[in-house]
Short mmCIF file of C-alpha atoms in Angstrom, two decimals:
data_model
loop_
_atom_site.label_atom_id
_atom_site.label_comp_id
_atom_site.label_asym_id
_atom_site.label_seq_id
_atom_site.Cartn_x
_atom_site.Cartn_y
_atom_site.Cartn_z
CA MET A 1 18.25 -20.93 -42.52
CA SER A 2 16.09 -22.31 -39.70
CA HIS A 3 12.32 -22.38 -40.34
CA TYR A 4 9.75 -21.52 -37.66
CA ALA A 5 6.08 -20.54 -37.71
CA VAL A 6 3.02 -19.69 -35.69
CA PHE A 7 -0.10 -21.80 -36.31
CA GLY A 8 -3.59 -20.52 -35.57
CA HIS A 9 -7.01 -19.81 -37.01
CA PRO A 10 -7.15 -16.95 -37.82
CA VAL A 11 -3.50 -15.96 -37.64
CA SER A 12 -2.78 -13.52 -40.46
CA HIS A 13 -2.46 -10.52 -38.13
CA SER A 14 -0.29 -12.22 -35.51
CA LEU A 15 2.65 -10.19 -34.25
CA SER A 16 4.74 -13.32 -33.62
CA PRO A 17 6.64 -13.16 -36.96
CA ARG A 18 7.66 -9.57 -36.19
CA ILE A 19 8.65 -10.43 -32.64
CA HIS A 20 10.83 -13.39 -33.59
CA ALA A 21 12.43 -11.47 -36.46
CA ALA A 22 13.38 -8.77 -33.96
CA PHE A 23 14.78 -11.36 -31.55
CA GLY A 24 16.81 -12.88 -34.39
CA ARG A 25 18.32 -9.53 -35.36
CA GLN A 26 19.09 -8.76 -31.74
CA THR A 27 20.91 -12.05 -31.13
CA GLY A 28 22.47 -12.46 -34.57
CA ILE A 29 20.49 -15.63 -35.29
CA GLU A 30 19.28 -16.03 -38.87
CA LEU A 31 15.80 -17.52 -39.07
CA ASN A 32 12.66 -17.58 -41.17
CA TYR A 33 9.40 -17.25 -39.22
CA THR A 34 6.00 -17.25 -40.91
CA ALA A 35 2.30 -17.45 -39.99
CA VAL A 36 0.30 -20.52 -41.01
CA ASP A 37 -3.50 -20.41 -40.92
CA ALA A 38 -4.79 -23.88 -40.05
CA ALA A 39 -8.35 -24.72 -39.10
CA PRO A 40 -8.57 -27.36 -36.34
CA GLU A 41 -9.51 -30.13 -38.75
CA ALA A 42 -6.49 -29.33 -40.96
CA PHE A 43 -3.94 -28.66 -38.22
CA MET A 44 -2.24 -32.07 -38.21
CA GLN A 45 -1.78 -32.06 -41.99
CA ALA A 46 -0.45 -28.48 -41.94
CA LEU A 47 2.02 -29.34 -39.18
CA ASP A 48 3.20 -32.44 -41.07
CA ALA A 49 3.76 -30.36 -44.21
CA PHE A 50 5.70 -27.78 -42.18
CA ALA A 51 7.94 -30.48 -40.70
CA ALA A 52 8.50 -32.05 -44.14
CA GLY A 53 9.64 -28.63 -45.37
CA GLY A 54 12.28 -28.35 -42.68
CA GLY A 55 10.29 -26.72 -39.89
CA ARG A 56 12.23 -26.88 -36.63
CA GLY A 57 9.84 -25.18 -34.22
CA ALA A 58 6.42 -23.60 -34.01
CA ASN A 59 4.23 -21.51 -31.78
CA VAL A 60 0.56 -22.43 -31.50
CA THR A 61 -2.24 -19.98 -30.83
CA LEU A 62 -6.02 -20.24 -30.61
CA PRO A 63 -7.84 -22.51 -31.14
CA LEU A 64 -5.14 -25.17 -31.52
CA LYS A 65 -3.30 -25.35 -28.19
CA GLU A 66 -5.08 -28.41 -26.82
CA ALA A 67 -4.85 -30.16 -30.20
CA ALA A 68 -1.11 -29.45 -30.25
CA PHE A 69 -0.76 -31.17 -26.88
CA ALA A 70 -2.37 -34.31 -28.28
CA LEU A 71 0.04 -34.40 -31.25
CA CYS A 72 3.24 -34.35 -29.17
CA SER A 73 5.35 -37.43 -28.47
CA ALA A 74 6.79 -35.72 -25.38
CA THR A 75 5.67 -32.75 -23.31
CA SER A 76 7.21 -30.63 -20.55
CA GLU A 77 5.88 -30.57 -17.03
CA ARG A 78 4.40 -27.12 -17.73
CA ALA A 79 2.53 -28.46 -20.75
CA GLN A 80 1.33 -31.51 -18.84
CA ARG A 81 -0.08 -29.37 -16.04
CA ALA A 82 -1.82 -27.15 -18.58
CA GLY A 83 -3.01 -29.89 -20.91
CA ALA A 84 -2.14 -27.46 -23.70
CA VAL A 85 0.91 -26.61 -25.81
CA ASN A 86 1.92 -23.28 -27.36
CA THR A 87 5.54 -24.13 -28.25
CA LEU A 88 6.60 -27.06 -30.44
CA THR A 89 10.17 -28.25 -31.09
CA ARG A 90 11.14 -30.86 -33.69
CA ASN A 91 13.44 -33.47 -32.13
CA ASP A 92 14.38 -36.77 -33.80
CA GLY A 93 11.47 -36.55 -36.20
CA GLN A 94 8.87 -35.94 -33.50
CA TRP A 95 7.24 -32.93 -31.88
CA HIS A 96 8.07 -32.05 -28.31
CA GLY A 97 5.66 -29.64 -26.61
CA ASP A 98 6.01 -26.94 -23.99
CA ASN A 99 3.80 -24.14 -22.72
CA THR A 100 5.30 -20.68 -22.17
CA ASP A 101 2.01 -18.78 -21.76
CA GLY A 102 2.02 -18.89 -17.98
CA ILE A 103 5.64 -17.92 -17.52
CA GLY A 104 5.12 -15.18 -20.10
CA LEU A 105 2.21 -13.70 -18.16
CA VAL A 106 3.97 -13.87 -14.79
CA ARG A 107 7.20 -12.40 -16.17
CA ASP A 108 5.28 -9.50 -17.68
CA LEU A 109 3.37 -8.75 -14.48
CA THR A 110 6.14 -9.33 -11.94
CA GLY A 111 9.07 -8.25 -14.11
CA ARG A 112 8.11 -5.43 -16.41
CA LEU A 113 5.31 -4.10 -14.20
CA ARG A 114 6.89 -5.12 -10.85
CA LEU A 115 3.60 -6.36 -9.44
CA ASP A 116 3.35 -8.87 -6.60
CA LEU A 117 0.84 -11.66 -7.20
CA ARG A 118 1.37 -13.38 -3.86
CA GLY A 119 -1.69 -13.57 -1.65
CA ARG A 120 -4.07 -12.24 -4.30
CA ARG A 121 -7.48 -13.83 -4.63
CA ALA A 122 -7.79 -14.42 -8.37
CA LEU A 123 -10.62 -14.95 -10.84
CA LEU A 124 -9.79 -16.63 -14.16
CA LEU A 125 -12.41 -16.17 -16.87
CA GLY A 126 -12.31 -18.94 -19.45
CA ALA A 127 -11.14 -22.55 -19.49
CA GLY A 128 -9.73 -23.05 -22.99
CA GLY A 129 -6.14 -23.35 -24.15
CA SER A 130 -5.08 -19.89 -23.01
CA ALA A 131 -6.62 -20.29 -19.55
CA ARG A 132 -5.03 -23.70 -19.20
CA GLY A 133 -1.65 -22.21 -20.03
CA VAL A 134 -1.72 -19.51 -17.35
CA ALA A 135 -3.60 -21.23 -14.51
CA PRO A 136 -0.67 -23.32 -13.17
CA ALA A 137 1.67 -20.33 -13.33
CA LEU A 138 -0.74 -18.17 -11.33
CA LEU A 139 -0.80 -20.82 -8.60
CA ASP A 140 2.99 -21.05 -8.70
CA ALA A 141 3.19 -17.25 -8.41
CA GLY A 142 1.44 -17.50 -5.07
CA VAL A 143 -2.19 -16.47 -5.55
CA SER A 144 -4.14 -17.40 -2.45
CA GLU A 145 -7.16 -18.73 -4.34
CA LEU A 146 -7.98 -19.28 -8.02
CA ILE A 147 -11.64 -19.28 -9.04
CA ILE A 148 -12.26 -20.49 -12.61
CA ALA A 149 -15.46 -19.54 -14.42
CA ASN A 150 -16.46 -20.50 -17.95
CA ARG A 151 -19.64 -20.26 -19.99
CA THR A 152 -19.44 -24.05 -20.34
CA PRO A 153 -19.12 -25.09 -16.69
CA GLU A 154 -17.87 -28.60 -17.45
CA ARG A 155 -14.66 -27.14 -18.89
CA ALA A 156 -14.11 -25.03 -15.78
CA ASP A 157 -14.64 -28.11 -13.62
CA ALA A 158 -12.15 -30.09 -15.72
CA LEU A 159 -9.48 -27.39 -15.48
CA ALA A 160 -9.89 -27.02 -11.72
CA ASP A 161 -9.59 -30.79 -11.29
CA ALA A 162 -6.53 -30.97 -13.57
CA LEU A 163 -4.67 -28.39 -11.49
CA GLY A 164 -4.66 -30.81 -8.58
CA GLU A 165 -4.87 -28.17 -5.86
CA PRO A 166 -8.39 -28.51 -4.40
CA GLU A 167 -7.56 -26.17 -1.49
CA ARG A 168 -6.80 -23.25 -3.83
CA ALA A 169 -8.32 -23.94 -7.27
CA HIS A 170 -12.11 -24.04 -7.63
CA SER A 171 -14.66 -23.75 -10.43
CA ARG A 172 -17.83 -21.66 -10.34
CA TYR A 173 -20.86 -21.21 -12.55
CA TRP A 174 -20.68 -17.95 -14.48
CA GLU A 175 -24.09 -16.84 -13.23
CA ASP A 176 -23.02 -17.42 -9.61
CA LEU A 177 -20.10 -14.97 -9.77
CA VAL A 178 -22.38 -12.28 -8.34
CA ASN A 179 -22.12 -14.12 -5.00
CA GLU A 180 -18.32 -14.49 -4.98
CA GLY A 181 -17.31 -11.17 -3.44
CA ASP A 182 -14.37 -9.21 -4.84
CA PHE A 183 -11.02 -10.26 -6.28
CA ALA A 184 -7.56 -8.73 -6.20
CA LEU A 185 -6.80 -10.16 -9.67
CA ILE A 186 -9.16 -10.80 -12.59
CA VAL A 187 -7.73 -12.44 -15.72
CA ASN A 188 -9.77 -12.60 -18.92
CA ALA A 189 -8.79 -15.64 -20.98
CA THR A 190 -12.03 -15.85 -22.96
CA SER A 191 -12.34 -15.39 -26.71
CA ALA A 192 -15.62 -13.47 -26.56
CA SER A 193 -14.18 -10.27 -28.03
CA ARG A 194 -12.65 -12.22 -30.91
CA SER A 195 -16.17 -13.22 -31.91
CA GLY A 196 -17.22 -9.61 -32.36
CA ALA A 197 -18.64 -8.94 -28.89
CA THR A 198 -18.38 -5.23 -28.08
CA GLU A 199 -19.46 -5.46 -24.43
CA PHE A 200 -18.25 -7.57 -21.52
CA SER A 201 -20.85 -8.38 -18.87
CA LEU A 202 -19.71 -9.09 -15.32
CA PRO A 203 -20.97 -7.94 -11.90
CA PHE A 204 -19.16 -4.76 -10.90
CA GLN A 205 -18.89 -5.97 -7.30
CA LEU A 206 -16.20 -8.42 -8.39
CA SER A 207 -13.67 -5.58 -8.38
CA THR A 208 -12.39 -2.83 -6.13
CA PRO A 209 -9.98 0.03 -6.91
CA ARG A 210 -7.19 -2.34 -5.81
CA THR A 211 -8.12 -5.02 -8.36
CA LEU A 212 -5.62 -5.78 -11.11
CA ALA A 213 -7.52 -6.50 -14.36
CA VAL A 214 -5.59 -8.44 -17.01
CA ASP A 215 -6.73 -9.36 -20.51
CA LEU A 216 -4.70 -12.00 -22.32
CA ASN A 217 -5.83 -10.37 -25.56
CA TYR A 218 -4.50 -7.05 -26.79
CA GLY A 219 -5.48 -4.41 -29.30
CA GLU A 220 -9.09 -4.43 -30.43
CA ALA A 221 -9.78 -7.80 -28.79
CA ALA A 222 -9.01 -6.37 -25.33
CA ILE A 223 -11.21 -3.28 -25.57
CA ALA A 224 -14.45 -4.76 -24.21
CA PHE A 225 -12.99 -6.33 -21.06
CA LEU A 226 -10.76 -3.38 -20.23
CA ALA A 227 -13.72 -1.03 -20.70
CA TRP A 228 -15.64 -3.13 -18.17
CA ALA A 229 -12.68 -2.98 -15.78
CA ARG A 230 -12.44 0.79 -16.12
CA THR A 231 -16.16 1.22 -15.46
CA ALA A 232 -15.92 -1.17 -12.50
CA GLY A 233 -13.32 1.11 -10.95
CA CYS A 234 -10.14 -0.94 -11.44
CA ARG A 235 -7.09 1.28 -11.11
CA ASP A 236 -4.61 -1.13 -12.72
CA MET A 237 -5.42 -2.62 -16.14
CA VAL A 238 -3.10 -4.61 -18.39
CA ASP A 239 -3.57 -6.08 -21.87
CA GLY A 240 -1.77 -9.12 -23.26
CA LEU A 241 0.93 -7.51 -25.41
CA GLY A 242 3.61 -7.84 -22.75
CA MET A 243 2.68 -11.47 -22.15
CA LEU A 244 2.89 -12.13 -25.89
CA VAL A 245 6.45 -10.78 -26.05
CA GLU A 246 7.53 -12.65 -22.91
CA GLN A 247 6.11 -16.01 -23.97
CA ALA A 248 7.77 -15.55 -27.36
CA ALA A 249 11.10 -14.88 -25.64
CA ALA A 250 10.73 -18.08 -23.63
CA ALA A 251 10.03 -20.05 -26.82
CA PHE A 252 12.99 -18.39 -28.55
CA GLU A 253 15.24 -19.48 -25.69
CA ILE A 254 13.97 -23.06 -25.95
CA TRP A 255 14.82 -23.15 -29.65
CA HIS A 256 18.07 -21.20 -29.73
CA GLY A 257 19.55 -21.44 -26.24
CA VAL A 258 19.72 -17.68 -25.71
CA ARG A 259 17.21 -15.36 -24.07
CA PRO A 260 16.56 -12.11 -25.97
CA ASP A 261 15.99 -8.72 -24.36
CA THR A 262 12.23 -8.19 -24.40
CA ALA A 263 12.13 -4.53 -23.33
CA PRO A 264 13.06 -2.90 -26.68
CA VAL A 265 10.80 -5.25 -28.63
CA TYR A 266 7.84 -4.51 -26.37
CA ALA A 267 8.51 -0.77 -26.59
CA ALA A 268 8.66 -0.89 -30.38
CA LEU A 269 5.39 -2.83 -30.64
CA ARG A 270 3.61 -0.60 -28.14
CA GLY A 271 4.50 2.36 -30.33
CA LYS A 272 2.69 0.80 -33.28
CA ASP A 273 -1.03 0.57 -34.01
CA ALA A 274 -2.01 -2.93 -32.92
CA SER A 275 -5.76 -2.28 -33.14
CA LEU A 276 -6.33 -4.96 -35.77
CA VAL A 277 -3.96 -7.56 -34.37
CA THR A 278 -5.28 -10.63 -32.59
CA ALA A 279 -3.53 -11.97 -29.52
CA ASP A 280 -1.60 -15.22 -29.35
#
């Protein structure tokens, strides 16, 4: 039996084991997929132990995505553009890294929800591993401008520079967002709600009724941002559950060479109580 896992901290409530088990049943592929809690300082040792035990692939969630990138002997173009890895594959005794976060988000929005991202002026909140994963894909999907804001401005500056598109990708100080006008797309890639924050503070003038508000978190972790979006008058609001399923499907295809059907898996998860589950 093939061994796979998701690494994160915390990770005990991740839905990834359930998602990959469902994909395995659907495609007739027998696999064992577990969750491994690894603090950043213990990640390398935990990954080595997993590989020694026969681990063939792994997903990586917060806060380990940038550390995973540094541990890879080879990385895909998507991972290189992001500077972060969420999918690891064991090849010839070494880890090869990819990033399926961005393609997962875009597939959920343009596929399942049939939304058009082209020409949208976009605001990306956050500059950590999750933001790095989705930023290149948003540019590839055709957003007209991508403004990146982070509580630590140096990280926003670094991400904007790494994207290599100075005409479209720019960083801004969080406190200066009040002067930025409105956006057709606002993506929350921060971890504020994971830290127990119950309110999300942003200027309401950033949105209009036509603004699409997307949180990369889901369940309880998405409540604060989506509540802000609702109060700000956004008509369309999306949490990160669909992205989670889509990025998992992309990882599954990398490992097994077959793409599973995401629709029934998403529908089954949406019917369950995910209020205590953290996003990947």
